[in-house]
Short mmCIF file of C-alpha atoms in Angstrom, two decimals:
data_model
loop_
_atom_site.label_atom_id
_atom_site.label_comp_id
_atom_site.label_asym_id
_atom_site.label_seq_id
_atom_site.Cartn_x
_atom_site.Cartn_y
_atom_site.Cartn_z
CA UNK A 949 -27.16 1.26 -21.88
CA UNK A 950 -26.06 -1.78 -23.86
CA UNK A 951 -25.84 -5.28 -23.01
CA UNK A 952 -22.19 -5.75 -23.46
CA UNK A 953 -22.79 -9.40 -24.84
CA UNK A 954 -24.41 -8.09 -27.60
CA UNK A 955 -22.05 -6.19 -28.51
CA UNK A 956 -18.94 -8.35 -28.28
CA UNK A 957 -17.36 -9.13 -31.32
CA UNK A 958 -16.90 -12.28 -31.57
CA UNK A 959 -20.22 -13.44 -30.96
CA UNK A 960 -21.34 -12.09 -34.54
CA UNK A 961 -21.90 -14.31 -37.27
CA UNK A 962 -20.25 -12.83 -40.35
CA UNK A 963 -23.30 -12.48 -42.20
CA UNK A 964 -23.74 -9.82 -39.68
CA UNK A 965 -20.81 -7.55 -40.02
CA UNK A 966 -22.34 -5.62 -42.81
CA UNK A 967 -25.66 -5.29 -41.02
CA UNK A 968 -24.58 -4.40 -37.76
CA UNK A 969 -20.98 -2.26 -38.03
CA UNK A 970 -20.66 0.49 -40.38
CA UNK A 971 -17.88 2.96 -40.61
CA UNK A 972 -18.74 4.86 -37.90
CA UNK A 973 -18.39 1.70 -35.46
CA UNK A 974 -15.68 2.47 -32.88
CA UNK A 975 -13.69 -1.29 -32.15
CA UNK A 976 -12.20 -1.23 -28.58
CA UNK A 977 -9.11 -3.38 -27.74
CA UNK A 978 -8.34 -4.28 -24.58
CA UNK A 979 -4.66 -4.66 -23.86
CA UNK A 980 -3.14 -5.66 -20.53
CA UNK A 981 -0.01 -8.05 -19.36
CA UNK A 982 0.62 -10.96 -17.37
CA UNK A 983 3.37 -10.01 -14.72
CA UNK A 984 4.07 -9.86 -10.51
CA UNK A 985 1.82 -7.33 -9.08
CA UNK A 986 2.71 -8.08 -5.31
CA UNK A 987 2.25 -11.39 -3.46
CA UNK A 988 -1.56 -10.03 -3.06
CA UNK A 989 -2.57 -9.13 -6.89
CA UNK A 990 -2.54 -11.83 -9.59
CA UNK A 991 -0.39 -12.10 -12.39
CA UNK A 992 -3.51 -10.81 -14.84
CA UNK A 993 -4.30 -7.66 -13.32
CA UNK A 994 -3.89 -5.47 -16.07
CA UNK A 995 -5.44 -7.90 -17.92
CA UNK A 996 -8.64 -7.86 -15.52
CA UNK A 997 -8.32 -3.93 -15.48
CA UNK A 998 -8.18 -3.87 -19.13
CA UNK A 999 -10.74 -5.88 -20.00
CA UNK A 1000 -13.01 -5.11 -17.38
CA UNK A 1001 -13.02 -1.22 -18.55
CA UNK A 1002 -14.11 -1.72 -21.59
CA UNK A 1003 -16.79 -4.14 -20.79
CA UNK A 1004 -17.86 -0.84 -18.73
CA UNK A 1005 -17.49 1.28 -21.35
CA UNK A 1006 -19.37 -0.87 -23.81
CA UNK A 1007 -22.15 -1.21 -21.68
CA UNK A 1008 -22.11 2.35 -20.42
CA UNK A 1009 -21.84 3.82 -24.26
CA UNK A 1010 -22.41 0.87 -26.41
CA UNK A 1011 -25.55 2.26 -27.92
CA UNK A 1012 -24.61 5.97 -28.47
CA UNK A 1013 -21.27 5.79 -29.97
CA UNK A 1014 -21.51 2.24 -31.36
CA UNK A 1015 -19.00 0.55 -29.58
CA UNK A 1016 -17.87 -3.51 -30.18
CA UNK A 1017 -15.55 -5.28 -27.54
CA UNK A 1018 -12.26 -7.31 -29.40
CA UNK A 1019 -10.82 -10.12 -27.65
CA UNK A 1020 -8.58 -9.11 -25.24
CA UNK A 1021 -4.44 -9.16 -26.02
CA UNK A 1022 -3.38 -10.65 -22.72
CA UNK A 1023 0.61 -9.96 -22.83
CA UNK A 1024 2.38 -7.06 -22.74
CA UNK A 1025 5.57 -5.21 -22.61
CA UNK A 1026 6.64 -5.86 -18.54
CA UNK A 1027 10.62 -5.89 -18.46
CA UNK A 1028 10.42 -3.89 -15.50
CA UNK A 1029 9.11 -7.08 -13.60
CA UNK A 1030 10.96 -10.23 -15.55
CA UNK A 1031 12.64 -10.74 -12.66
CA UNK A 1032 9.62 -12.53 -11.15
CA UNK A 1033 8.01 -15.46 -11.67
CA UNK A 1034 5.14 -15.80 -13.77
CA UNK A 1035 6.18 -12.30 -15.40
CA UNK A 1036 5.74 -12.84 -19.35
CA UNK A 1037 7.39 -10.18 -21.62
CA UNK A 1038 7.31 -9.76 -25.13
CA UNK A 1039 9.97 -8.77 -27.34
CA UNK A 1040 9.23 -5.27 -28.15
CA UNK A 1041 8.87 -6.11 -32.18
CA UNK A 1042 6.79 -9.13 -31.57
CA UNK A 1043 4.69 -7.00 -30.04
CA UNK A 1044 4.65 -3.98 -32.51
CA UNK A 1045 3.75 -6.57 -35.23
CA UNK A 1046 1.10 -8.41 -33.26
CA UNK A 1047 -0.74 -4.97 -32.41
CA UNK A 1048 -0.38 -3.86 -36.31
CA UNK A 1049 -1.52 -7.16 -37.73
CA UNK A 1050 -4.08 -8.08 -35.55
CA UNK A 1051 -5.93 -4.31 -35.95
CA UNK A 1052 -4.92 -4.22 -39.38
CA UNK A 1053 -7.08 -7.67 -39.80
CA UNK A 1054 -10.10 -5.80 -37.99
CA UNK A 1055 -9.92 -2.56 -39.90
CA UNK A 1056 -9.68 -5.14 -43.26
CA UNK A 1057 -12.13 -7.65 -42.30
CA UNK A 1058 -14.98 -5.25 -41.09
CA UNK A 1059 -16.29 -1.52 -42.24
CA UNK A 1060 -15.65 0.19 -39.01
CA UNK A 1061 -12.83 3.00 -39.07
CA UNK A 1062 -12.57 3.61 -35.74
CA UNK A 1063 -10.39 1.68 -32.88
CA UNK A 1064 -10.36 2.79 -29.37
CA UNK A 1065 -7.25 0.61 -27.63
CA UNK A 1066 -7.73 0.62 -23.90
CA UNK A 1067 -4.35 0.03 -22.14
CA UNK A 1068 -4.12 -1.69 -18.85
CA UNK A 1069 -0.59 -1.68 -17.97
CA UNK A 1070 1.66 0.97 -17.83
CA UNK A 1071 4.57 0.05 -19.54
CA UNK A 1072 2.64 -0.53 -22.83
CA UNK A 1073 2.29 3.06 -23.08
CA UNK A 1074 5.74 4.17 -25.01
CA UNK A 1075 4.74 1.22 -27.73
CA UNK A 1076 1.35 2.00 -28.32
CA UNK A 1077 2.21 5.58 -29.13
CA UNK A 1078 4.40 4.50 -31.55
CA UNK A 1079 2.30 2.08 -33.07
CA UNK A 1080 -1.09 4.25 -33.48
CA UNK A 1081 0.69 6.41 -35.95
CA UNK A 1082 1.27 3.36 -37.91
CA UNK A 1083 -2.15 2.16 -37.94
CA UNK A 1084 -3.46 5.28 -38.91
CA UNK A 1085 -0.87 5.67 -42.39
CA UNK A 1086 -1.07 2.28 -43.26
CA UNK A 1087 -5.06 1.32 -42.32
CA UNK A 1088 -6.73 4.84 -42.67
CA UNK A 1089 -8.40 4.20 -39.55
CA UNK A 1090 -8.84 6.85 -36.61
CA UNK A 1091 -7.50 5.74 -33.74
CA UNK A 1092 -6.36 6.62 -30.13
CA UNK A 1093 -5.45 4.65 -26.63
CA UNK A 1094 -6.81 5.25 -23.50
CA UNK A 1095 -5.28 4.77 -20.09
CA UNK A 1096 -8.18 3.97 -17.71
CA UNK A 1097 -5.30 4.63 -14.60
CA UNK A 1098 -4.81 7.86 -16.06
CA UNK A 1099 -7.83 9.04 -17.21
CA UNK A 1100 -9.30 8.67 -13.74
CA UNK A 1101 -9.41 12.36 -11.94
CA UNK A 1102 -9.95 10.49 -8.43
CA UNK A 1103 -6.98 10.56 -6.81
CA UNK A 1104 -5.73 7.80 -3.51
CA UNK A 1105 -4.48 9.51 -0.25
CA UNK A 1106 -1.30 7.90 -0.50
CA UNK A 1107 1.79 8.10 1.09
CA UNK A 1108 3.52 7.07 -1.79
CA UNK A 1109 3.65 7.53 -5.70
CA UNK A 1110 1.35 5.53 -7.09
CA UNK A 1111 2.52 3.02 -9.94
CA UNK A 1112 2.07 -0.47 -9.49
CA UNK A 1113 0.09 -2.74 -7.04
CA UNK A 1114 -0.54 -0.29 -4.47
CA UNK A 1115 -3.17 1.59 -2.25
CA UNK A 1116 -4.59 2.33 -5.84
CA UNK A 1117 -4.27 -0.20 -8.31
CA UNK A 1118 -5.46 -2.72 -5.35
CA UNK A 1119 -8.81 -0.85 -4.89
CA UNK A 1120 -9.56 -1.05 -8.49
CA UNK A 1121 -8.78 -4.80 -8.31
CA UNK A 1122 -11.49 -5.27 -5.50
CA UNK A 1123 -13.92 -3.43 -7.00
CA UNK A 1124 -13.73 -5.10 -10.87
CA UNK A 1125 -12.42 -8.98 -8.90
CA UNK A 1126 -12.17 -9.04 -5.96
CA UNK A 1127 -11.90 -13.09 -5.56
CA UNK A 1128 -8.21 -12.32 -6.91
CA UNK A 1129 -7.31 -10.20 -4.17
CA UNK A 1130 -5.77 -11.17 -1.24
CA UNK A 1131 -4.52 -9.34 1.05
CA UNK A 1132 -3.88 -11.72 3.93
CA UNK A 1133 -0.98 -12.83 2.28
CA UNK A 1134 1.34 -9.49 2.85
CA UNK A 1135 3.60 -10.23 5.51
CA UNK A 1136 3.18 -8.63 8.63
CA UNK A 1137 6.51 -7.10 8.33
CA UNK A 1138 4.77 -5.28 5.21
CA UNK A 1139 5.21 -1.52 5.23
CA UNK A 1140 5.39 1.02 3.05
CA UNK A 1141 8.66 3.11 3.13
CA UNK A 1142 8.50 6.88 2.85
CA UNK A 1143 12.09 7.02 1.48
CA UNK A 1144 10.97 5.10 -1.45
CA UNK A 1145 8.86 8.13 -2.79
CA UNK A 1146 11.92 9.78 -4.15
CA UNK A 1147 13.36 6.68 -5.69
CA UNK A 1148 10.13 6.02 -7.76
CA UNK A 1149 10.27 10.21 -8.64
CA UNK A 1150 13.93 9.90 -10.44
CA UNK A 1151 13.47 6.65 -11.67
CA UNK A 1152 9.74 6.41 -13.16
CA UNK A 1153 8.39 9.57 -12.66
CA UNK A 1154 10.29 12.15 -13.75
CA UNK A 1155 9.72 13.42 -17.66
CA UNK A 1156 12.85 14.99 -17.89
CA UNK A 1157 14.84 11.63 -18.22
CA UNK A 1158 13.93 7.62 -19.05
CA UNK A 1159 15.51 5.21 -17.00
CA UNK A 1160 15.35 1.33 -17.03
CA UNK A 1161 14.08 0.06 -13.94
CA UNK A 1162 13.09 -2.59 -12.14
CA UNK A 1163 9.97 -3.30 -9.69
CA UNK A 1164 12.86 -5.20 -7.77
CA UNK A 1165 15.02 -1.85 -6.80
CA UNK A 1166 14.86 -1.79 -3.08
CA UNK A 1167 15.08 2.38 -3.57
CA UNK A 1168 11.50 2.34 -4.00
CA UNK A 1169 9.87 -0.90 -4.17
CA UNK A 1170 9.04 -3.45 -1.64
CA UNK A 1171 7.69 -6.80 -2.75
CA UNK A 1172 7.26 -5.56 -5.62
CA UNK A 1173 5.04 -2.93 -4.76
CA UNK A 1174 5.39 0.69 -5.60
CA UNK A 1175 3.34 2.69 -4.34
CA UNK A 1176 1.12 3.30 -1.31
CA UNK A 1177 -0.49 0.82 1.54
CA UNK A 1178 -2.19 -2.07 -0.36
CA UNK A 1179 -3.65 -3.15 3.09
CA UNK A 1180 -5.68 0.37 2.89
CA UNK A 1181 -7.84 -0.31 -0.45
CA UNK A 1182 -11.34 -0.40 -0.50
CA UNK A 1183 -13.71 -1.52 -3.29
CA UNK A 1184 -15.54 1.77 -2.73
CA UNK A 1185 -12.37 3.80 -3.40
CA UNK A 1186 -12.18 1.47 -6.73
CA UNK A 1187 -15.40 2.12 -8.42
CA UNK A 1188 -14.58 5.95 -8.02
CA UNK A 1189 -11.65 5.73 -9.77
CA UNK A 1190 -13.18 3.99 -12.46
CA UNK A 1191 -16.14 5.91 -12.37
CA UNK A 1192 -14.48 9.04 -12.63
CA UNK A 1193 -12.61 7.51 -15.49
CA UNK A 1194 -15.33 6.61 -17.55
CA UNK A 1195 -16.58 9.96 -17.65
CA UNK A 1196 -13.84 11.07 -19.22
CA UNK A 1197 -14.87 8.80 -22.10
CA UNK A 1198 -18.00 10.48 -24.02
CA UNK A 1199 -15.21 13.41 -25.11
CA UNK A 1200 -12.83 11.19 -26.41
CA UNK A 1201 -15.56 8.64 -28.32
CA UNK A 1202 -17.08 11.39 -30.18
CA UNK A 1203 -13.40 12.92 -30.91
CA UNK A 1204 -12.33 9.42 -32.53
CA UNK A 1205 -15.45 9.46 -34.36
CA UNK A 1206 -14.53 13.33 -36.28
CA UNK A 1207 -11.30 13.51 -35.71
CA UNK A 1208 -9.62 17.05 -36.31
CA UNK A 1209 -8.06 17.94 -39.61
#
């Protein structure tokens, strides 16, 4: 295992880019968002999540597949929550572009081919898609995203759908910082609703159809929270899922590194 420090990015001196990446070097990017998770979750939890994986990863893998942590890209794509305070959203091109130029700067600047993007929040999914196909015509680089939330085979016993500041996404917050969690400040008047399950089904869930929504719909959020009881995560419950998520990971690393045909 690898200390991550030594293998964060920025903390070369560019003397040492040539010595220490080659082409086989796999750059990861964290991406996350700043937006309402909850009155018990901060603003940066996908940020934290984000982040926080791949300084796992790193130090989990760092020496065998030659792995360097980026900077993080704090803000995402979160129109689904803009109606809270605090939520910031990008614009989806400003976003598109920022992604493209700022791994199209790596992929120039250095001689590693390979970039691992680790997505933190959900609703960056549809854009990063979109945009890996880009950087791969236009940087020859091999590249591929990773969703930590759904990469992880350990599943909550929920009573709900699980997408956003829940039973699950709270348990993973107390396990990678837990200072930012608190749940003392739910109401007491906080409870899940079982009628909201179908709600988040036609509305997020289901791949037949895309709807816009809102983390503000009363049909299947309450206080912004969609998804099981937060009041029932556990730090232990946490590190499983990310445990079981990292695992995942050797597979996909030495994919990215001979990609098929």
């Amino acid at each position: 295992m690898s200390h991550v420090l030594d293998r964060q990015f920025g903390r070369l001196t560019t003397d040492k880019i040539t010595n220490a990446l080659t082409s086989a070097s796999v750059l990861c990017l964290p991406i996350g968002s700043y937006e309402q998770h909850g009155p018990h979750l901060p603003l940066h939890t996908d940020t934290v999540i984000a982040e926080q994986f791949t300084t796992r990863l790193v130090h989990q893998y760092g020496d065998s597949h030659d792995l360097w942590m980026l900077p993080t890209i704090p803000y995402g794509l979160s129109p689904e929550h803009d109606w809270a305070p605090g939520t910031i959203t990008l614009p989806v091109r400003v976003l598109t572009e920022l992604i493209e130029a700022t791994c199209g700067e790596y992929v120039r600047s250095t001689p590693a081919r390979n970039l691992l993007i680790v997505n933190g929040h959900g609703g960056n999914r549809g854009i990063l898609e979109a945009v890996i196909y880009d950087l791969h015509r236009r940087h020859d680089v091999n590249v591929c995203v990773i969703h930590p939330s759904s990469l992880a085979t350990v599943r909550a016993d929920s009573e709900l759908p699980e997408v956003h500041a829940g039973l699950r996404e709270t348990s993973v917050m107390l396990a990678l910082a837990s200072d930012d969690v608190h749940l003392e400040r739910l109401p007491d008047s906080y409870e899940p609703d079982p009628d909201h399950a179908e709600g988040t089904r036609r509305l997020v869930l289901d791949r037949g159809t895309t709807w816009p929504w809102n983390s503000d719909n009363p049909s299947m959020s309450q206080l912004g929270i969609i998804g099981g009881n937060a009041r029932r995560a556990t730090a232990e419950l946490g590190e499983q899922i990310i445990a079981s998520a990292l695992d995942r990971c050797p597979d996909i690393l030495a994919r990215l590194n001979k990609p098929d045909p």
